[in-house]
PDB file of C-alpha atoms in Angstrom:
ATOM      1  CA  MET A   1       0.000   0.000   0.000  1.00 65.00           C
ATOM      2  CA  THR A   2       1.336   3.451  -0.922  1.00 74.00           C
ATOM      3  CA  PRO A   3       2.058   6.039   1.784  1.00 87.00           C
ATOM      4  CA  LEU A   4      -0.852   8.144   0.522  1.00 91.00           C
ATOM      5  CA  LEU A   5      -3.257   5.180   0.661  1.00 91.00           C
ATOM      6  CA  ASN A   6      -2.095   4.518   4.230  1.00 93.00           C
ATOM      7  CA  GLN A   7      -2.687   8.163   5.122  1.00 94.00           C
ATOM      8  CA  LEU A   8      -6.119   8.023   3.520  1.00 95.00           C
ATOM      9  CA  ARG A   9      -7.056   4.914   5.483  1.00 95.00           C
ATOM     10  CA  GLU A  10      -5.899   6.350   8.811  1.00 96.00           C
ATOM     11  CA  THR A  11      -7.309   9.851   8.365  1.00 96.00           C
ATOM     12  CA  THR A  12     -10.692   8.766   7.032  1.00 96.00           C
ATOM     13  CA  ARG A  13     -11.254   5.931   9.524  1.00 96.00           C
ATOM     14  CA  PRO A  14     -13.643   7.967  11.752  1.00 96.00           C
ATOM     15  CA  TYR A  15     -15.646   9.105   8.694  1.00 96.00           C
ATOM     16  CA  HIS A  16     -15.713   5.548   7.375  1.00 94.00           C
ATOM     17  CA  GLU A  17     -16.996   4.190  10.699  1.00 94.00           C
ATOM     18  CA  GLN A  18     -19.667   6.926  10.990  1.00 94.00           C
ATOM     19  CA  THR A  19     -20.858   6.280   7.453  1.00 93.00           C
ATOM     20  CA  GLU A  20     -20.873   2.509   7.861  1.00 91.00           C
ATOM     21  CA  GLN A  21     -22.955   2.837  11.039  1.00 92.00           C
ATOM     22  CA  LEU A  22     -25.403   5.145   9.277  1.00 91.00           C
ATOM     23  CA  LEU A  23     -25.849   2.699   6.386  1.00 93.00           C
ATOM     24  CA  TYR A  24     -27.778   0.115   8.411  1.00 95.00           C
ATOM     25  CA  SER A  25     -24.716  -1.907   9.424  1.00 94.00           C
ATOM     26  CA  ASP A  26     -26.361  -3.262  12.602  1.00 95.00           C
ATOM     27  CA  ASP A  27     -29.421  -4.563  10.744  1.00 96.00           C
ATOM     28  CA  LEU A  28     -27.186  -5.903   7.977  1.00 96.00           C
ATOM     29  CA  ARG A  29     -24.999  -7.877  10.409  1.00 95.00           C
ATOM     30  CA  ALA A  30     -28.077  -9.140  12.276  1.00 96.00           C
ATOM     31  CA  GLY A  31     -29.638 -10.496   9.068  1.00 95.00           C
ATOM     32  CA  MET A  32     -32.578  -8.134   9.473  1.00 96.00           C
ATOM     33  CA  LEU A  33     -32.113  -5.659   6.640  1.00 96.00           C
ATOM     34  CA  SER A  34     -35.494  -4.821   5.109  1.00 95.00           C
ATOM     35  CA  ALA A  35     -36.281  -4.469   1.415  1.00 95.00           C
ATOM     36  CA  ASN A  36     -36.851  -0.749   2.012  1.00 95.00           C
ATOM     37  CA  GLN A  37     -33.411  -0.382   3.619  1.00 96.00           C
ATOM     38  CA  TYR A  38     -31.791  -2.332   0.769  1.00 97.00           C
ATOM     39  CA  THR A  39     -33.511  -0.048  -1.750  1.00 96.00           C
ATOM     40  CA  HIS A  40     -32.284   2.969   0.184  1.00 97.00           C
ATOM     41  CA  LEU A  41     -28.690   1.679   0.103  1.00 97.00           C
ATOM     42  CA  LEU A  42     -28.875   1.215  -3.671  1.00 97.00           C
ATOM     43  CA  LEU A  43     -30.234   4.757  -4.077  1.00 97.00           C
ATOM     44  CA  ILE A  44     -27.422   6.221  -1.972  1.00 97.00           C
ATOM     45  CA  HIS A  45     -24.759   4.364  -3.937  1.00 97.00           C
ATOM     46  CA  GLY A  46     -26.503   5.215  -7.206  1.00 97.00           C
ATOM     47  CA  ALA A  47     -26.486   8.942  -6.484  1.00 97.00           C
ATOM     48  CA  PHE A  48     -22.846   8.859  -5.374  1.00 98.00           C
ATOM     49  CA  HIS A  49     -21.405   6.740  -8.172  1.00 98.00           C
ATOM     50  CA  GLN A  50     -23.219   8.359 -11.074  1.00 97.00           C
ATOM     51  CA  ALA A  51     -22.085  11.812  -9.881  1.00 98.00           C
ATOM     52  CA  LEU A  52     -18.507  10.605  -9.301  1.00 98.00           C
ATOM     53  CA  GLU A  53     -18.308   8.943 -12.709  1.00 98.00           C
ATOM     54  CA  GLN A  54     -19.575  12.090 -14.400  1.00 97.00           C
ATOM     55  CA  ALA A  55     -17.009  14.229 -12.535  1.00 98.00           C
ATOM     56  CA  ILE A  56     -14.131  11.892 -13.404  1.00 98.00           C
ATOM     57  CA  ASP A  57     -15.205  11.962 -17.063  1.00 98.00           C
ATOM     58  CA  GLN A  58     -14.712  15.765 -16.988  1.00 97.00           C
ATOM     59  CA  HIS A  59     -10.989  15.129 -16.354  1.00 97.00           C
ATOM     60  CA  ALA A  60     -10.493  12.303 -18.840  1.00 97.00           C
ATOM     61  CA  ALA A  61      -6.794  12.892 -19.491  1.00 97.00           C
ATOM     62  CA  PHE A  62      -5.894  13.018 -15.801  1.00 98.00           C
ATOM     63  CA  PHE A  63      -7.888   9.852 -15.039  1.00 98.00           C
ATOM     64  CA  ARG A  64      -6.894   7.826 -18.133  1.00 97.00           C
ATOM     65  CA  ASP A  65      -4.755   5.390 -16.101  1.00 97.00           C
ATOM     66  CA  TYR A  66      -7.548   5.038 -13.552  1.00 97.00           C
ATOM     67  CA  GLU A  67      -9.371   3.151 -16.321  1.00 97.00           C
ATOM     68  CA  PRO A  68     -12.777   4.639 -15.581  1.00 97.00           C
ATOM     69  CA  ASP A  69     -14.616   2.419 -18.061  1.00 97.00           C
ATOM     70  CA  LEU A  70     -13.561  -0.662 -16.050  1.00 96.00           C
ATOM     71  CA  ARG A  71     -14.715   0.937 -12.796  1.00 97.00           C
ATOM     72  CA  ARG A  72     -18.219   2.130 -13.692  1.00 97.00           C
ATOM     73  CA  LYS A  73     -20.863   1.083 -11.207  1.00 97.00           C
ATOM     74  CA  THR A  74     -23.816   3.169 -12.358  1.00 97.00           C
ATOM     75  CA  LEU A  75     -25.046   0.548 -14.831  1.00 97.00           C
ATOM     76  CA  TRP A  76     -24.952  -2.107 -12.090  1.00 97.00           C
ATOM     77  CA  LEU A  77     -26.968   0.141  -9.793  1.00 98.00           C
ATOM     78  CA  GLN A  78     -29.461   1.020 -12.531  1.00 97.00           C
ATOM     79  CA  ALA A  79     -30.009  -2.689 -13.174  1.00 97.00           C
ATOM     80  CA  ASP A  80     -30.403  -3.510  -9.475  1.00 97.00           C
ATOM     81  CA  LEU A  81     -32.872  -0.671  -8.975  1.00 97.00           C
ATOM     82  CA  ALA A  82     -34.806  -1.550 -12.141  1.00 96.00           C
ATOM     83  CA  SER A  83     -35.157  -5.138 -10.919  1.00 95.00           C
ATOM     84  CA  ILE A  84     -37.053  -3.820  -7.885  1.00 95.00           C
ATOM     85  CA  HIS A  85     -39.033  -1.280  -9.958  1.00 94.00           C
ATOM     86  CA  GLN A  86     -37.190   1.697  -8.517  1.00 95.00           C
ATOM     87  CA  PRO A  87     -35.817   4.465 -10.752  1.00 95.00           C
ATOM     88  CA  MET A  88     -32.312   5.827 -10.298  1.00 95.00           C
ATOM     89  CA  PRO A  89     -32.214   8.972  -8.210  1.00 94.00           C
ATOM     90  CA  PRO A  90     -31.906  12.176 -10.223  1.00 92.00           C
ATOM     91  CA  LEU A  91     -28.335  13.088 -11.088  1.00 92.00           C
ATOM     92  CA  VAL A  92     -27.004  15.665  -8.626  1.00 91.00           C
ATOM     93  CA  ASP A  93     -23.697  17.390  -9.330  1.00 94.00           C
ATOM     94  CA  LEU A  94     -22.140  16.436  -6.015  1.00 97.00           C
ATOM     95  CA  PHE A  95     -18.610  17.093  -7.219  1.00 97.00           C
ATOM     96  CA  ALA A  96     -19.010  20.491  -8.890  1.00 93.00           C
ATOM     97  CA  ASP A  97     -15.685  22.302  -9.001  1.00 94.00           C
ATOM     98  CA  TRP A  98     -13.763  19.437  -7.358  1.00 98.00           C
ATOM     99  CA  SER A  99     -10.153  19.280  -8.487  1.00 98.00           C
ATOM    100  CA  PRO A 100      -8.686  16.058  -9.878  1.00 98.00           C
ATOM    101  CA  ALA A 101      -6.780  15.636  -6.592  1.00 98.00           C
ATOM    102  CA  SER A 102     -10.020  15.853  -4.581  1.00 98.00           C
ATOM    103  CA  LEU A 103     -11.652  13.416  -6.981  1.00 98.00           C
ATOM    104  CA  ILE A 104      -8.871  10.902  -6.275  1.00 98.00           C
ATOM    105  CA  GLY A 105     -10.044  11.053  -2.655  1.00 98.00           C
ATOM    106  CA  ALA A 106     -13.644  10.467  -3.729  1.00 98.00           C
ATOM    107  CA  ALA A 107     -12.514   7.591  -5.969  1.00 98.00           C
ATOM    108  CA  TYR A 108     -10.734   6.095  -2.946  1.00 97.00           C
ATOM    109  CA  VAL A 109     -14.099   5.999  -1.155  1.00 97.00           C
ATOM    110  CA  GLY A 110     -15.861   4.543  -4.203  1.00 96.00           C
ATOM    111  CA  GLU A 111     -13.229   1.895  -4.848  1.00 96.00           C
ATOM    112  CA  GLY A 112     -13.062   1.060  -1.147  1.00 93.00           C
ATOM    113  CA  SER A 113     -16.756   0.195  -1.252  1.00 90.00           C
ATOM    114  CA  MET A 114     -15.888  -2.583  -3.695  1.00 93.00           C
ATOM    115  CA  LEU A 115     -13.421  -4.131  -1.248  1.00 88.00           C
ATOM    116  CA  GLY A 116     -16.164  -4.826   1.247  1.00 84.00           C
ATOM    117  CA  GLY A 117     -18.702  -5.817  -1.389  1.00 83.00           C
ATOM    118  CA  LYS A 118     -18.190  -9.577  -1.053  1.00 80.00           C
ATOM    119  CA  THR A 119     -18.729  -9.400   2.702  1.00 88.00           C
ATOM    120  CA  VAL A 120     -21.763  -7.150   2.317  1.00 93.00           C
ATOM    121  CA  PHE A 121     -23.266  -9.448  -0.315  1.00 94.00           C
ATOM    122  CA  HIS A 122     -22.834 -12.425   2.020  1.00 92.00           C
ATOM    123  CA  LEU A 123     -24.512 -10.471   4.840  1.00 95.00           C
ATOM    124  CA  LEU A 124     -27.363  -9.394   2.552  1.00 96.00           C
ATOM    125  CA  GLN A 125     -28.098 -13.056   1.913  1.00 95.00           C
ATOM    126  CA  GLN A 126     -28.685 -13.543   5.646  1.00 95.00           C
ATOM    127  CA  SER A 127     -31.774 -11.306   5.504  1.00 95.00           C
ATOM    128  CA  PRO A 128     -34.742 -13.507   4.518  1.00 92.00           C
ATOM    129  CA  SER A 129     -36.797 -10.612   3.140  1.00 90.00           C
ATOM    130  CA  LEU A 130     -34.068  -9.852   0.593  1.00 95.00           C
ATOM    131  CA  GLN A 131     -33.772 -13.315  -0.954  1.00 92.00           C
ATOM    132  CA  PRO A 132     -36.061 -12.591  -3.931  1.00 91.00           C
ATOM    133  CA  LEU A 133     -34.190  -9.324  -4.614  1.00 92.00           C
ATOM    134  CA  LEU A 134     -30.690 -10.754  -4.695  1.00 94.00           C
ATOM    135  CA  GLU A 135     -30.937 -13.397  -7.407  1.00 90.00           C
ATOM    136  CA  ASN A 136     -29.689 -11.060 -10.143  1.00 91.00           C
ATOM    137  CA  ALA A 137     -28.202  -8.356  -7.910  1.00 95.00           C
ATOM    138  CA  ARG A 138     -25.043  -6.888  -9.401  1.00 96.00           C
ATOM    139  CA  PHE A 139     -23.650  -3.939  -7.432  1.00 96.00           C
ATOM    140  CA  TYR A 140     -22.739  -5.782  -4.239  1.00 95.00           C
ATOM    141  CA  ARG A 141     -20.991  -8.504  -6.220  1.00 93.00           C
ATOM    142  CA  GLY A 142     -18.537  -5.780  -7.201  1.00 93.00           C
ATOM    143  CA  TYR A 143     -15.538  -6.798  -9.241  1.00 95.00           C
ATOM    144  CA  GLY A 144     -15.799 -10.424  -8.129  1.00 91.00           C
ATOM    145  CA  SER A 145     -12.525 -12.266  -8.581  1.00 93.00           C
ATOM    146  CA  GLU A 146     -10.957  -9.077  -9.991  1.00 94.00           C
ATOM    147  CA  THR A 147     -11.425  -7.114  -6.740  1.00 93.00           C
ATOM    148  CA  GLY A 148      -7.874  -7.530  -5.447  1.00 92.00           C
ATOM    149  CA  ALA A 149      -6.310  -6.730  -8.810  1.00 95.00           C
ATOM    150  CA  ARG A 150      -8.481  -3.634  -9.303  1.00 96.00           C
ATOM    151  CA  TRP A 151      -7.568  -2.366  -5.826  1.00 95.00           C
ATOM    152  CA  ARG A 152      -3.857  -2.887  -6.547  1.00 95.00           C
ATOM    153  CA  ASP A 153      -4.255  -1.053  -9.863  1.00 96.00           C
ATOM    154  CA  PHE A 154      -5.957   1.802  -8.031  1.00 97.00           C
ATOM    155  CA  GLY A 155      -3.021   1.892  -5.608  1.00 95.00           C
ATOM    156  CA  LEU A 156      -0.626   2.168  -8.571  1.00 96.00           C
ATOM    157  CA  PHE A 157      -2.714   4.975 -10.028  1.00 97.00           C
ATOM    158  CA  VAL A 158      -2.533   6.866  -6.715  1.00 96.00           C
ATOM    159  CA  ALA A 159       1.209   6.220  -6.419  1.00 94.00           C
ATOM    160  CA  ASN A 160       1.786   7.553  -9.944  1.00 94.00           C
ATOM    161  CA  LYS A 161      -0.203  10.724  -9.190  1.00 95.00           C
ATOM    162  CA  GLN A 162       1.358  11.361  -5.745  1.00 88.00           C
ATOM    163  CA  SER A 163       4.070  13.639  -7.071  1.00 87.00           C
ATOM    164  CA  SER A 164       1.655  15.786  -9.111  1.00 91.00           C
ATOM    165  CA  VAL A 165      -1.063  16.404  -6.493  1.00 94.00           C
ATOM    166  CA  ASP A 166      -1.262  17.863  -3.018  1.00 95.00           C
ATOM    167  CA  PRO A 167      -1.811  14.869  -0.689  1.00 95.00           C
ATOM    168  CA  SER A 168      -3.829  17.005   1.736  1.00 96.00           C
ATOM    169  CA  GLU A 169      -6.265  17.799  -1.094  1.00 97.00           C
ATOM    170  CA  VAL A 170      -6.683  14.081  -1.819  1.00 97.00           C
ATOM    171  CA  ILE A 171      -7.310  13.343   1.863  1.00 97.00           C
ATOM    172  CA  GLU A 172      -9.760  16.236   2.195  1.00 98.00           C
ATOM    173  CA  GLY A 173     -11.594  14.929  -0.880  1.00 98.00           C
ATOM    174  CA  ALA A 174     -11.952  11.489   0.718  1.00 98.00           C
ATOM    175  CA  CYS A 175     -13.259  12.988   3.970  1.00 98.00           C
ATOM    176  CA  LYS A 176     -15.755  15.127   2.042  1.00 98.00           C
ATOM    177  CA  ALA A 177     -16.827  12.081   0.005  1.00 98.00           C
ATOM    178  CA  PHE A 178     -17.707  10.194   3.190  1.00 97.00           C
ATOM    179  CA  GLN A 179     -19.686  13.248   4.300  1.00 97.00           C
ATOM    180  CA  LEU A 180     -21.514  13.169   0.961  1.00 97.00           C
ATOM    181  CA  TYR A 181     -22.650   9.634   1.780  1.00 95.00           C
ATOM    182  CA  GLN A 182     -24.118  11.003   4.995  1.00 94.00           C
ATOM    183  CA  TYR A 183     -25.828  13.808   3.050  1.00 96.00           C
ATOM    184  CA  LEU A 184     -27.180  11.320   0.512  1.00 97.00           C
ATOM    185  CA  PHE A 185     -28.613   9.152   3.288  1.00 95.00           C
ATOM    186  CA  GLU A 186     -30.999  11.986   4.152  1.00 93.00           C
ATOM    187  CA  LYS A 187     -31.556  13.145   0.571  1.00 93.00           C
ATOM    188  CA  THR A 188     -32.516   9.743  -0.848  1.00 94.00           C
ATOM    189  CA  GLN A 189     -34.462   8.338   2.119  1.00 91.00           C
ATOM    190  CA  PRO A 190     -37.849   9.673   0.897  1.00 88.00           C
ATOM    191  CA  LEU A 191     -37.297   7.941  -2.469  1.00 87.00           C
ATOM    192  CA  ALA A 192     -36.893   4.460  -0.963  1.00 82.00           C
ATOM    193  CA  VAL A 193     -40.406   3.078  -1.183  1.00 70.00           C
TER     194      VAL A 193
END
């Protein structure tokens, strides 16, 4: 792990823990997540990832080695939401005026969500009310067997950009991205029906 990734992990830990707690982690671990809560989680991730992907696309040259086309999650979330007859949340420009360095921090949060995806998918299967919804679920399956390789590639991308960005801007971007998840929890809750 690169020094910057280590710094990101250490500095954002409190934000990560707050966000995880907010996103129904107790019900998830207890096997009691409801269909409404699952829908809400998909809406939160949908709003975050579609906005992040759009922002990264605005800086295509900077993010070329990030391989954004291999990391898109919006289509997975659209499919998961469509399978439960729920539209994607409206696109909100969450990352307006974010620098590429700040967007690396946001990408760290987005890519980190894929690391835990296998565990989350296993926990989702413990909730009986979700069984019919998970048969073709895609988002929480993440990158599957490619997860480790994609995370290592992301680490290389960050390492290669370290000398051209201000590390504090990357870290601030990651902290703000976790706060956006908290904002989206409130914003999307009324849509989860």
